[in-house]
C-alpha positions as a printed NumPy array, in Angstrom:
array([[-13.943, -29.78 ,   4.31 ],
       [-13.347, -26.089,   3.67 ],
       [-10.846, -24.933,   1.107],
       [ -8.231, -22.671,   2.689],
       [ -6.054, -19.962,   1.179],
       [ -2.931, -18.608,   2.823],
       [ -2.44 , -15.066,   1.521],
       [  0.499, -13.03 ,   2.757],
       [  2.466,  -9.841,   2.297],
       [  6.125,  -9.881,   3.223],
       [  8.526,  -6.967,   2.881],
       [ 11.667,  -8.683,   4.189],
       [ 10.938, -12.407,   3.925],
       [ 10.016, -13.117,   7.551],
       [  6.272, -13.307,   6.944],
       [  6.875, -15.241,   3.717],
       [  8.725, -17.956,   5.648],
       [  5.898, -18.128,   8.177],
       [  3.227, -18.299,   5.452],
       [  5.066, -21.066,   3.609],
       [  5.315, -23.137,   6.813],
       [  1.59 , -22.717,   7.489],
       [  0.656, -23.601,   3.901],
       [  2.917, -26.663,   3.957],
       [  1.642, -27.916,   7.319],
       [ -2.002, -27.517,   6.303],
       [ -1.605, -28.412,   2.612],
       [ -3.261, -25.075,   1.808],
       [ -3.045, -22.937,  -1.315],
       [ -0.537, -20.094,  -1.026],
       [ -0.507, -16.672,  -2.67 ],
       [  1.703, -13.643,  -2.169],
       [  0.145, -10.188,  -1.925],
       [  2.363,  -7.863,  -3.939],
       [  2.408,  -4.119,  -4.468],
       [  2.433,  -2.834,  -8.041],
       [  5.897,  -1.416,  -7.284],
       [  8.233,  -3.3  ,  -4.937],
       [  9.272,  -1.588,  -1.717],
       [ 12.875,  -0.394,  -1.538],
       [ 14.793,  -0.162,   1.732],
       [ 14.184,   3.613,   1.677],
       [ 10.443,   2.963,   1.273],
       [ 10.526,   0.78 ,   4.382],
       [ 12.354,   3.316,   6.564],
       [  9.812,   3.721,   9.354],
       [ 11.922,   6.486,  10.934],
       [ 11.45 ,   8.725,   7.874],
       [  8.094,  10.487,   7.962],
       [  8.343,  10.92 ,   4.182],
       [  9.059,   7.273,   3.359],
       [  6.536,   5.452,   1.216],
       [  5.262,   3.269,   4.052],
       [  4.905,   6.285,   6.369],
       [  2.891,   8.138,   3.754],
       [  0.73 ,   5.063,   3.107],
       [  0.107,   4.674,   6.828],
       [ -1.076,   8.254,   7.046],
       [ -3.309,   7.756,   3.978],
       [ -1.309,  10.407,   2.116],
       [ -0.324,   7.908,  -0.562],
       [ -2.576,   5.23 ,  -2.097],
       [ -1.491,   1.598,  -2.157],
       [ -1.675,  -0.132,  -5.503],
       [ -1.728,  -3.922,  -5.8  ],
       [  0.063,  -5.885,  -8.484],
       [ -2.321,  -7.462, -10.986],
       [ -1.497, -10.93 ,  -9.627],
       [ -2.86 ,  -9.894,  -6.234],
       [ -6.162,  -8.807,  -7.767],
       [ -6.895, -11.923,  -9.82 ],
       [ -7.317, -14.624,  -7.18 ],
       [-10.401, -16.808,  -7.619],
       [-11.58 , -15.988,  -4.105],
       [-14.973, -17.665,  -4.537],
       [-13.348, -21.098,  -4.229],
       [-12.155, -20.436,  -0.661],
       [-14.161, -20.542,   2.558],
       [-11.299, -19.576,   4.835],
       [ -8.389, -17.227,   4.386],
       [ -5.311, -17.159,   6.566],
       [ -3.966, -13.644,   6.116],
       [ -0.381, -12.86 ,   7.03 ],
       [  1.637,  -9.666,   7.2  ],
       [  4.229,  -7.825,   9.268],
       [  2.964,  -5.441,  11.927],
       [  3.932,  -1.85 ,  11.19 ],
       [  3.128,   0.809,  13.791],
       [  0.78 ,  -1.575,  15.656],
       [ -1.27 ,  -2.254,  12.527],
       [ -1.277,  -4.142,   9.257],
       [  0.393,  -2.425,   6.31 ],
       [ -2.145,  -0.575,   4.156],
       [ -1.54 ,  -3.073,   1.342],
       [ -3.6  ,  -5.525,   3.418],
       [ -6.576,  -3.132,   3.42 ],
       [ -6.174,  -2.708,  -0.344],
       [ -6.107,  -6.484,  -0.797],
       [ -9.237,  -7.032,   1.293],
       [-11.095,  -4.219,  -0.476],
       [-10.381,  -5.74 ,  -3.881],
       [-12.557,  -8.814,  -3.189],
       [-16.089,  -9.695,  -2.17 ],
       [-15.431, -11.462,   1.125],
       [-18.984, -11.844,   2.404],
       [-19.289, -15.045,   4.406],
       [-15.546, -15.743,   4.482],
       [-13.631, -16.528,   7.649],
       [-10.338, -14.664,   7.829],
       [ -7.779, -15.533,  10.469],
       [ -4.783, -13.245,  10.881],
       [ -1.173, -14.173,  11.476],
       [  1.68 , -11.732,  11.736],
       [  5.341, -11.176,  12.303],
       [  6.608,  -8.244,  14.326],
       [  9.835,  -6.8  ,  15.586],
       [  8.295,  -6.182,  18.973],
       [  4.735,  -4.906,  18.871],
       [  1.513,  -6.848,  19.217],
       [ -1.563,  -6.695,  16.968],
       [ -2.542,  -3.341,  18.454],
       [ -5.679,  -2.104,  16.667],
       [ -5.108,  -4.224,  13.569],
       [ -8.379,  -6.116,  13.766],
       [-10.463,  -2.966,  14.145],
       [ -8.577,  -1.23 ,  11.336],
       [ -8.995,  -4.137,   8.903],
       [-12.635,  -5.01 ,   9.581],
       [-14.123,  -2.155,   7.475],
       [-12.047,  -3.384,   4.516],
       [-13.457,  -6.915,   4.848],
       [-17.162,  -6.154,   4.718],
       [-19.295,  -9.195,   5.486],
       [-16.347, -11.372,   6.493],
       [-15.652, -12.796,   9.93 ],
       [-12.218, -11.473,  10.835],
       [-10.323, -12.78 ,  13.826],
       [ -6.961, -12.306,  15.385],
       [ -4.716, -15.318,  15.081],
       [ -1.063, -15.622,  15.996],
       [  1.919, -13.308,  16.087],
       [  5.595, -14.258,  16.181],
       [  4.878, -17.956,  16.615],
       [  7.231, -19.856,  14.382],
       [  7.549, -23.318,  15.902],
       [  5.887, -26.219,  14.168],
       [  3.849, -27.017,  17.284],
       [  2.525, -23.455,  17.547],
       [  1.638, -23.41 ,  13.85 ],
       [ -0.143, -26.776,  14.077],
       [ -2.241, -25.443,  16.976],
       [ -3.091, -22.362,  14.918],
       [ -4.172, -24.524,  11.987],
       [ -6.298, -26.732,  14.267],
       [ -8.185, -23.64 ,  15.516],
       [ -9.2  , -22.456,  12.079]])
């Protein structure tokens, strides 16, 4: 049986709750992806073109991971369930930074996300270059019921 890691980034707690449910249901390892500096509410203001997340989205500001997010023993996992909120129809740039910090060749990565209203958009295409050699696939979005999560786990 493959060893599975649930890795997630959560700015407000919604994705964290989802990740914890998935990890509990599947008895998977769980790790939080953290920025080196926590996001403030001003940083998360998507309506401000000069907010931290807006600047990161536009590649005008680099994303730095906390040390704990860079020291995962990734070689022990065959599959990664990767969770995040959808921002502007894409994953936050911290997810690209996370993927780029590891050798993921041969890994299967299944995405799950929370969103206030948008779908995955171009997330898969935008993440694939950051996960060189990995098989990346779209998973679920805004599915929080136990039945939906069990079906997601069965498909991985």
